[in-house]
PDB file of C-alpha atoms in Angstrom:
ATOM      1  CA  ILE Z 225       0.214   0.081   0.186  1.00  0.00           C
ATOM      2  CA  SER Z 226       2.981   2.522   0.958  1.00  0.00           C
ATOM      3  CA  VAL Z 227       4.236   2.029  -2.406  1.00  0.00           C
ATOM      4  CA  THR Z 228       1.032   2.766  -4.270  1.00  0.00           C
ATOM      5  CA  VAL Z 229       0.771   5.980  -2.248  1.00  0.00           C
ATOM      6  CA  MET Z 230       4.389   6.870  -2.915  1.00  0.00           C
ATOM      7  CA  SER Z 231       3.790   6.364  -6.650  1.00  0.00           C
ATOM      8  CA  VAL Z 232       0.475   8.223  -6.647  1.00  0.00           C
ATOM      9  CA  ILE Z 233       2.560  11.145  -4.818  1.00  0.00           C
ATOM     10  CA  LYS Z 234       5.357  11.102  -7.263  1.00  0.00           C
ATOM     11  CA  GLU Z 235       3.099  10.725 -10.336  1.00  0.00           C
ATOM     12  CA  PRO Z 236      -0.176  12.209  -9.571  1.00  0.00           C
ATOM     13  CA  ASP Z 237      -1.797  11.227 -12.899  1.00  0.00           C
ATOM     14  CA  ILE Z 238      -0.623   7.217 -12.373  1.00  0.00           C
ATOM     15  CA  VAL Z 239      -4.086   6.296 -11.855  1.00  0.00           C
ATOM     16  CA  ASN Z 240      -5.387   7.900 -14.973  1.00  0.00           C
ATOM     17  CA  ILE Z 241      -2.408   6.812 -17.044  1.00  0.00           C
ATOM     18  CA  LEU Z 242      -3.358   3.137 -15.863  1.00  0.00           C
ATOM     19  CA  ARG Z 243      -7.092   3.411 -16.807  1.00  0.00           C
ATOM     20  CA  TYR Z 244      -6.885   5.609 -19.993  1.00  0.00           C
ATOM     21  CA  PRO Z 245      -4.563   5.826 -22.883  1.00  0.00           C
ATOM     22  CA  ARG Z 246      -2.795   9.313 -23.630  1.00  0.00           C
ATOM     23  CA  ASP Z 247      -2.704  11.299 -26.930  1.00  0.00           C
ATOM     24  CA  GLU Z 248       0.884  13.003 -27.615  1.00  0.00           C
ATOM     25  CA  TYR Z 249      -0.561  16.280 -25.814  1.00  0.00           C
ATOM     26  CA  GLY Z 250      -1.059  14.416 -22.662  1.00  0.00           C
ATOM     27  CA  GLN Z 251      -4.911  14.029 -22.978  1.00  0.00           C
ATOM     28  CA  PHE Z 252      -6.373  10.824 -21.441  1.00  0.00           C
ATOM     29  CA  CYS Z 253      -8.378   9.123 -24.180  1.00  0.00           C
ATOM     30  CA  GLY Z 254     -11.902   8.653 -23.091  1.00  0.00           C
ATOM     31  CA  GLN Z 255     -11.851  10.140 -19.772  1.00  0.00           C
ATOM     32  CA  PRO Z 256     -15.198  11.463 -18.544  1.00  0.00           C
ATOM     33  CA  GLY Z 257     -15.731  15.352 -18.719  1.00  0.00           C
ATOM     34  CA  SER Z 258     -12.455  15.839 -20.870  1.00  0.00           C
ATOM     35  CA  ALA Z 259     -12.121  17.161 -24.404  1.00  0.00           C
ATOM     36  CA  THR Z 260     -11.566  13.487 -25.533  1.00  0.00           C
ATOM     37  CA  GLU Z 261     -14.069  11.772 -23.679  1.00  0.00           C
ATOM     38  CA  ASP Z 262     -15.865  10.520 -26.873  1.00  0.00           C
ATOM     39  CA  LEU Z 263     -12.418   9.105 -28.065  1.00  0.00           C
ATOM     40  CA  PRO Z 264     -11.615   6.303 -25.790  1.00  0.00           C
ATOM     41  CA  ARG Z 265      -8.903   4.803 -28.105  1.00  0.00           C
ATOM     42  CA  ALA Z 266      -5.236   5.622 -29.056  1.00  0.00           C
ATOM     43  CA  LEU Z 267      -4.051   5.223 -32.337  1.00  0.00           C
ATOM     44  CA  TYR Z 268      -0.215   5.461 -33.099  1.00  0.00           C
ATOM     45  CA  PRO Z 269      -0.295   6.643 -36.890  1.00  0.00           C
ATOM     46  CA  THR Z 270       3.540   6.748 -37.465  1.00  0.00           C
ATOM     47  CA  LEU Z 271       4.312   3.710 -34.940  1.00  0.00           C
ATOM     48  CA  ASP Z 272       7.212   2.473 -37.408  1.00  0.00           C
ATOM     49  CA  ALA Z 273       8.716   5.884 -38.038  1.00  0.00           C
ATOM     50  CA  ASP Z 274       8.756   6.337 -34.163  1.00  0.00           C
ATOM     51  CA  PHE Z 275      10.314   3.065 -33.392  1.00  0.00           C
ATOM     52  CA  ALA Z 276      13.088   3.676 -35.966  1.00  0.00           C
ATOM     53  CA  SER Z 277      14.022   7.041 -34.516  1.00  0.00           C
ATOM     54  CA  GLN Z 278      14.253   5.506 -31.111  1.00  0.00           C
ATOM     55  CA  VAL Z 279      15.877   2.250 -31.953  1.00  0.00           C
ATOM     56  CA  ALA Z 280      18.982   2.716 -29.774  1.00  0.00           C
ATOM     57  CA  GLU Z 281      17.131   3.803 -26.585  1.00  0.00           C
ATOM     58  CA  ALA Z 282      14.599   0.754 -27.102  1.00  0.00           C
ATOM     59  CA  SER Z 283      17.309  -1.551 -27.164  1.00  0.00           C
ATOM     60  CA  SER Z 284      18.559  -0.486 -23.720  1.00  0.00           C
ATOM     61  CA  LEU Z 285      15.168  -0.522 -22.025  1.00  0.00           C
ATOM     62  CA  PRO Z 286      13.526  -3.267 -20.314  1.00  0.00           C
ATOM     63  CA  PHE Z 287      10.176  -3.915 -21.500  1.00  0.00           C
ATOM     64  CA  TRP Z 288       8.406  -2.499 -18.454  1.00  0.00           C
ATOM     65  CA  GLU Z 289       9.925   0.948 -19.088  1.00  0.00           C
ATOM     66  CA  TYR Z 290       8.677   1.133 -22.882  1.00  0.00           C
ATOM     67  CA  TYR Z 291       6.401   3.850 -21.752  1.00  0.00           C
ATOM     68  CA  LYS Z 292       9.427   6.287 -21.573  1.00  0.00           C
ATOM     69  CA  LEU Z 293       9.614   5.972 -25.461  1.00  0.00           C
ATOM     70  CA  LYS Z 294       7.565   8.845 -27.427  1.00  0.00           C
ATOM     71  CA  PHE Z 295       5.187   7.814 -29.796  1.00  0.00           C
ATOM     72  CA  THR Z 296       2.897  10.039 -31.864  1.00  0.00           C
ATOM     73  CA  SER Z 297      -0.636   9.345 -30.561  1.00  0.00           C
ATOM     74  CA  LEU Z 298      -4.096  10.481 -31.246  1.00  0.00           C
ATOM     75  CA  CYS Z 299      -7.279   9.649 -29.609  1.00  0.00           C
ATOM     76  CA  VAL Z 300      -9.899   8.395 -31.910  1.00  0.00           C
ATOM     77  CA  ALA Z 301     -13.546   6.671 -31.476  1.00  0.00           C
ATOM     78  CA  GLU Z 302     -12.518   3.192 -32.802  1.00  0.00           C
ATOM     79  CA  CYS Z 303      -9.654   1.136 -33.740  1.00  0.00           C
ATOM     80  CA  PRO Z 304      -9.182   0.856 -37.494  1.00  0.00           C
ATOM     81  CA  ASP Z 305     -10.126  -2.514 -38.535  1.00  0.00           C
ATOM     82  CA  GLY Z 306      -9.673  -2.687 -42.289  1.00  0.00           C
ATOM     83  CA  LEU Z 307      -7.129  -2.046 -44.794  1.00  0.00           C
ATOM     84  CA  SER Z 308      -8.128   0.247 -47.919  1.00  0.00           C
ATOM     85  CA  LEU Z 309      -6.265   0.903 -50.983  1.00  0.00           C
ATOM     86  CA  SER Z 310      -9.127   3.549 -52.241  1.00  0.00           C
ATOM     87  CA  GLU Z 311      -8.546   7.013 -51.932  1.00  0.00           C
ATOM     88  CA  SER Z 312     -12.095   7.692 -51.076  1.00  0.00           C
ATOM     89  CA  ALA Z 313     -12.216   5.318 -48.551  1.00  0.00           C
ATOM     90  CA  LEU Z 314      -8.903   6.474 -46.760  1.00  0.00           C
ATOM     91  CA  SER Z 315      -9.284   7.207 -42.913  1.00  0.00           C
ATOM     92  CA  VAL Z 316      -7.936  10.731 -41.880  1.00  0.00           C
ATOM     93  CA  TYR Z 317      -7.328  11.220 -38.277  1.00  0.00           C
ATOM     94  CA  GLY Z 318      -6.141  14.688 -36.471  1.00  0.00           C
ATOM     95  CA  GLY Z 319      -6.459  17.983 -38.134  1.00  0.00           C
ATOM     96  CA  ALA Z 320      -7.945  21.274 -37.247  1.00  0.00           C
ATOM     97  CA  ASP Z 321     -10.891  19.382 -35.626  1.00  0.00           C
ATOM     98  CA  TYR Z 322      -8.963  17.451 -33.195  1.00  0.00           C
ATOM     99  CA  PRO Z 323      -9.883  18.415 -29.718  1.00  0.00           C
ATOM    100  CA  THR Z 324      -7.090  20.010 -27.600  1.00  0.00           C
ATOM    101  CA  GLY Z 325      -9.084  21.407 -25.061  1.00  0.00           C
ATOM    102  CA  ASP Z 326      -7.025  19.563 -22.178  1.00  0.00           C
ATOM    103  CA  ALA Z 327      -3.734  19.728 -23.967  1.00  0.00           C
ATOM    104  CA  VAL Z 328      -0.652  19.918 -21.925  1.00  0.00           C
ATOM    105  CA  LYS Z 329       0.839  23.142 -22.961  1.00  0.00           C
ATOM    106  CA  ASP Z 330       4.618  23.414 -22.841  1.00  0.00           C
ATOM    107  CA  ASP Z 331       5.018  26.990 -23.843  1.00  0.00           C
ATOM    108  CA  SER Z 332       3.384  29.971 -25.584  1.00  0.00           C
ATOM    109  CA  SER Z 333       4.445  28.833 -28.645  1.00  0.00           C
ATOM    110  CA  TRP Z 334       2.597  25.593 -28.353  1.00  0.00           C
ATOM    111  CA  ASN Z 335       0.881  24.576 -31.864  1.00  0.00           C
ATOM    112  CA  TYR Z 336      -2.784  24.213 -31.599  1.00  0.00           C
ATOM    113  CA  THR Z 337      -3.546  22.669 -34.876  1.00  0.00           C
ATOM    114  CA  THR Z 338      -2.967  18.838 -35.004  1.00  0.00           C
ATOM    115  CA  PRO Z 339      -1.415  17.397 -38.117  1.00  0.00           C
ATOM    116  CA  GLU Z 340      -3.492  15.247 -40.279  1.00  0.00           C
ATOM    117  CA  PHE Z 341      -2.650  11.604 -40.450  1.00  0.00           C
ATOM    118  CA  THR Z 342      -3.477   8.885 -42.949  1.00  0.00           C
ATOM    119  CA  TYR Z 343      -3.990   5.490 -41.891  1.00  0.00           C
ATOM    120  CA  THR Z 344      -4.746   2.728 -43.888  1.00  0.00           C
ATOM    121  CA  PHE Z 345      -4.202  -0.545 -41.853  1.00  0.00           C
ATOM    122  CA  ARG Z 346      -5.787  -2.838 -39.871  1.00  0.00           C
ATOM    123  CA  THR Z 347      -5.546  -2.617 -35.858  1.00  0.00           C
ATOM    124  CA  ALA Z 348      -6.491  -4.544 -32.705  1.00  0.00           C
ATOM    125  CA  ASN Z 349      -7.642  -2.819 -29.639  1.00  0.00           C
ATOM    126  CA  LEU Z 350      -5.438  -3.956 -26.660  1.00  0.00           C
ATOM    127  CA  TYR Z 351      -6.504  -2.026 -23.348  1.00  0.00           C
ATOM    128  CA  GLY Z 352      -7.398   0.864 -25.612  1.00  0.00           C
ATOM    129  CA  ARG Z 353      -4.564   1.212 -27.708  1.00  0.00           C
ATOM    130  CA  CYS Z 354      -4.719   0.630 -31.343  1.00  0.00           C
ATOM    131  CA  LEU Z 355      -1.754  -1.830 -32.144  1.00  0.00           C
ATOM    132  CA  PRO Z 356      -1.199  -2.768 -35.818  1.00  0.00           C
ATOM    133  CA  LEU Z 357      -1.982  -6.270 -37.395  1.00  0.00           C
ATOM    134  CA  GLY Z 358      -0.516  -8.116 -40.151  1.00  0.00           C
ATOM    135  CA  ASN Z 359      -1.746  -6.906 -43.417  1.00  0.00           C
ATOM    136  CA  THR Z 360      -1.270  -9.918 -45.589  1.00  0.00           C
ATOM    137  CA  PHE Z 361      -3.834 -10.896 -47.643  1.00  0.00           C
ATOM    138  CA  ALA Z 362      -4.208 -14.163 -50.229  1.00  0.00           C
ATOM    139  CA  ALA Z 363      -4.262 -13.249 -53.741  1.00  0.00           C
ATOM    140  CA  PRO Z 364      -6.213 -15.310 -56.408  1.00  0.00           C
ATOM    141  CA  GLU Z 365      -4.124 -18.637 -57.091  1.00  0.00           C
ATOM    142  CA  GLN Z 366      -3.279 -19.835 -60.384  1.00  0.00           C
ATOM    143  CA  VAL Z 367      -2.747 -23.163 -61.685  1.00  0.00           C
ATOM    144  CA  LEU Z 368       0.347 -23.382 -64.029  1.00  0.00           C
ATOM    145  CA  CYS Z 369       0.980 -26.266 -66.496  1.00  0.00           C
ATOM    146  CA  VAL Z 370       4.602 -27.339 -66.953  1.00  0.00           C
ATOM    147  CA  SER Z 371       4.029 -30.237 -69.518  1.00  0.00           C
ATOM    148  CA  PRO Z 372       3.396 -30.060 -72.059  1.00  0.00           C
ATOM    149  CA  ASN Z 373       5.468 -26.380 -72.074  1.00  0.00           C
ATOM    150  CA  CYS Z 374       3.857 -23.289 -73.475  1.00  0.00           C
ATOM    151  CA  SER Z 375       5.374 -23.325 -76.867  1.00  0.00           C
ATOM    152  CA  TYR Z 376       3.865 -26.782 -77.699  1.00  0.00           C
ATOM    153  CA  ALA Z 377       0.449 -25.839 -76.291  1.00  0.00           C
ATOM    154  CA  MET Z 378       0.172 -22.719 -78.437  1.00  0.00           C
ATOM    155  CA  SER Z 379       1.365 -24.492 -81.629  1.00  0.00           C
ATOM    156  CA  ALA Z 380      -0.047 -27.925 -81.603  1.00  0.00           C
ATOM    157  CA  LEU Z 381      -2.689 -28.157 -79.190  1.00  0.00           C
ATOM    158  CA  ALA Z 382      -6.324 -26.485 -79.846  1.00  0.00           C
ATOM    159  CA  ILE Z 383      -7.023 -25.710 -76.491  1.00  0.00           C
ATOM    160  CA  ASN Z 384      -7.118 -22.000 -76.787  1.00  0.00           C
ATOM    161  CA  VAL Z 385      -3.418 -21.190 -75.080  1.00  0.00           C
ATOM    162  CA  THR Z 386      -2.489 -17.708 -76.625  1.00  0.00           C
ATOM    163  CA  GLU Z 387       0.501 -16.718 -74.172  1.00  0.00           C
ATOM    164  CA  CYS Z 388       2.859 -17.843 -71.769  1.00  0.00           C
ATOM    165  CA  ALA Z 389       2.621 -17.547 -68.330  1.00  0.00           C
ATOM    166  CA  VAL Z 390       4.887 -14.489 -66.392  1.00  0.00           C
ATOM    167  CA  ILE Z 391       5.851 -15.538 -63.109  1.00  0.00           C
ATOM    168  CA  PRO Z 392       7.623 -12.499 -61.387  1.00  0.00           C
ATOM    169  CA  SER Z 393       9.575 -14.304 -58.802  1.00  0.00           C
ATOM    170  CA  ARG Z 394      11.094 -16.769 -61.728  1.00  0.00           C
ATOM    171  CA  ALA Z 395      11.268 -14.203 -64.727  1.00  0.00           C
ATOM    172  CA  ASP Z 396      13.534 -16.600 -66.749  1.00  0.00           C
ATOM    173  CA  GLU Z 397      11.220 -19.250 -66.576  1.00  0.00           C
ATOM    174  CA  ARG Z 398       8.587 -18.592 -69.705  1.00  0.00           C
ATOM    175  CA  GLU Z 399       7.445 -21.965 -70.763  1.00  0.00           C
ATOM    176  CA  THR Z 400       4.260 -22.514 -68.457  1.00  0.00           C
ATOM    177  CA  TRP Z 401       1.002 -21.678 -69.376  1.00  0.00           C
ATOM    178  CA  GLU Z 402      -2.269 -20.732 -67.050  1.00  0.00           C
ATOM    179  CA  VAL Z 403      -4.518 -23.408 -66.902  1.00  0.00           C
ATOM    180  CA  CYS Z 404      -8.081 -22.013 -66.808  1.00  0.00           C
ATOM    181  CA  ALA Z 405      -7.375 -18.474 -66.646  1.00  0.00           C
ATOM    182  CA  GLU Z 406      -9.890 -15.858 -65.947  1.00  0.00           C
ATOM    183  CA  ASP Z 407     -12.654 -15.713 -68.482  1.00  0.00           C
ATOM    184  CA  THR Z 408     -11.913 -19.039 -69.715  1.00  0.00           C
ATOM    185  CA  GLY Z 409     -15.220 -20.897 -70.821  1.00  0.00           C
ATOM    186  CA  SER Z 410     -15.913 -24.064 -69.119  1.00  0.00           C
ATOM    187  CA  ALA Z 411     -15.465 -26.206 -72.359  1.00  0.00           C
ATOM    188  CA  VAL Z 412     -12.185 -24.886 -72.950  1.00  0.00           C
ATOM    189  CA  CYS Z 413     -11.207 -25.216 -69.130  1.00  0.00           C
ATOM    190  CA  ASP Z 414     -12.112 -29.068 -69.432  1.00  0.00           C
ATOM    191  CA  ALA Z 415     -10.029 -29.307 -72.406  1.00  0.00           C
ATOM    192  CA  GLN Z 416      -6.807 -27.403 -71.053  1.00  0.00           C
ATOM    193  CA  GLU Z 417      -7.054 -29.471 -67.611  1.00  0.00           C
ATOM    194  CA  LYS Z 418      -7.035 -32.670 -69.623  1.00  0.00           C
ATOM    195  CA  ALA Z 419      -4.265 -31.778 -71.833  1.00  0.00           C
ATOM    196  CA  CYS Z 420      -2.050 -30.752 -69.126  1.00  0.00           C
ATOM    197  CA  GLU Z 421      -0.029 -33.533 -67.868  1.00  0.00           C
ATOM    198  CA  VAL Z 422       2.282 -31.910 -64.967  1.00  0.00           C
ATOM    199  CA  ALA Z 423       0.941 -28.780 -63.162  1.00  0.00           C
ATOM    200  CA  VAL Z 424       1.655 -26.648 -60.340  1.00  0.00           C
ATOM    201  CA  ARG Z 425      -0.502 -24.373 -58.185  1.00  0.00           C
ATOM    202  CA  VAL Z 426       0.951 -21.037 -57.240  1.00  0.00           C
ATOM    203  CA  GLU Z 427      -0.287 -19.339 -54.127  1.00  0.00           C
ATOM    204  CA  THR Z 428       0.318 -15.840 -53.360  1.00  0.00           C
ATOM    205  CA  ALA Z 429       0.148 -13.695 -50.473  1.00  0.00           C
ATOM    206  CA  GLN Z 430       0.356  -9.818 -50.641  1.00  0.00           C
ATOM    207  CA  THR Z 431       1.494  -7.878 -47.546  1.00  0.00           C
ATOM    208  CA  PHE Z 432       0.786  -4.118 -47.342  1.00  0.00           C
ATOM    209  CA  LEU Z 433       3.356  -1.776 -45.364  1.00  0.00           C
ATOM    210  CA  PRO Z 434       3.872   1.718 -44.940  1.00  0.00           C
ATOM    211  CA  ALA Z 435       6.039   3.095 -47.725  1.00  0.00           C
ATOM    212  CA  ASP Z 436       8.798   3.915 -44.920  1.00  0.00           C
ATOM    213  CA  GLY Z 437       8.145   0.788 -42.986  1.00  0.00           C
ATOM    214  CA  ASP Z 438       9.022  -2.659 -42.597  1.00  0.00           C
ATOM    215  CA  GLU Z 439       7.842  -6.029 -41.358  1.00  0.00           C
ATOM    216  CA  THR Z 440       9.522  -5.477 -37.940  1.00  0.00           C
TER     217      THR Z 440
END
């Protein structure tokens, strides 16, 4: 009990720190009666860059002192739960309308206008903090025929093979052809499947990351 009392005396906001996430202005997200009471989650829109700029300090801290690191954070109503690559559906946070009524102002030159941040990634709500999830999605799979090869299929087989497959990861290999490509009719598809003696299935996963970020 005495330890708790000493902690509260040393850090009066310790109870609120434990109960509510904070934005970069020192405001408690979701605290009743505050300027951000309707924004109970904390989003970290530049987490990759923030980590990169403090990697030396982070490596020297035990994990329970990570709170000492400085992360750009904003209070938001809900954690982003989807990825969008459509400009019209991009989520923008901050900006001139962001509430700063309870901001801790360091000096008279404090900037009252919050920058806008565009955030396009999925997150999970962990104790009120919106932490990024993996943004890897399965792309449509392909079936490529290895034998008979593409040249033979185009010249000798009447199964509507018009081009060889392009495999970005194996650019030098241009002798396969796609079986039942998009818009192939069912009759032609059946003929291609019967004609192909050796085939491989290509499964592709696409991962989306911030342009200045990485998987770590």
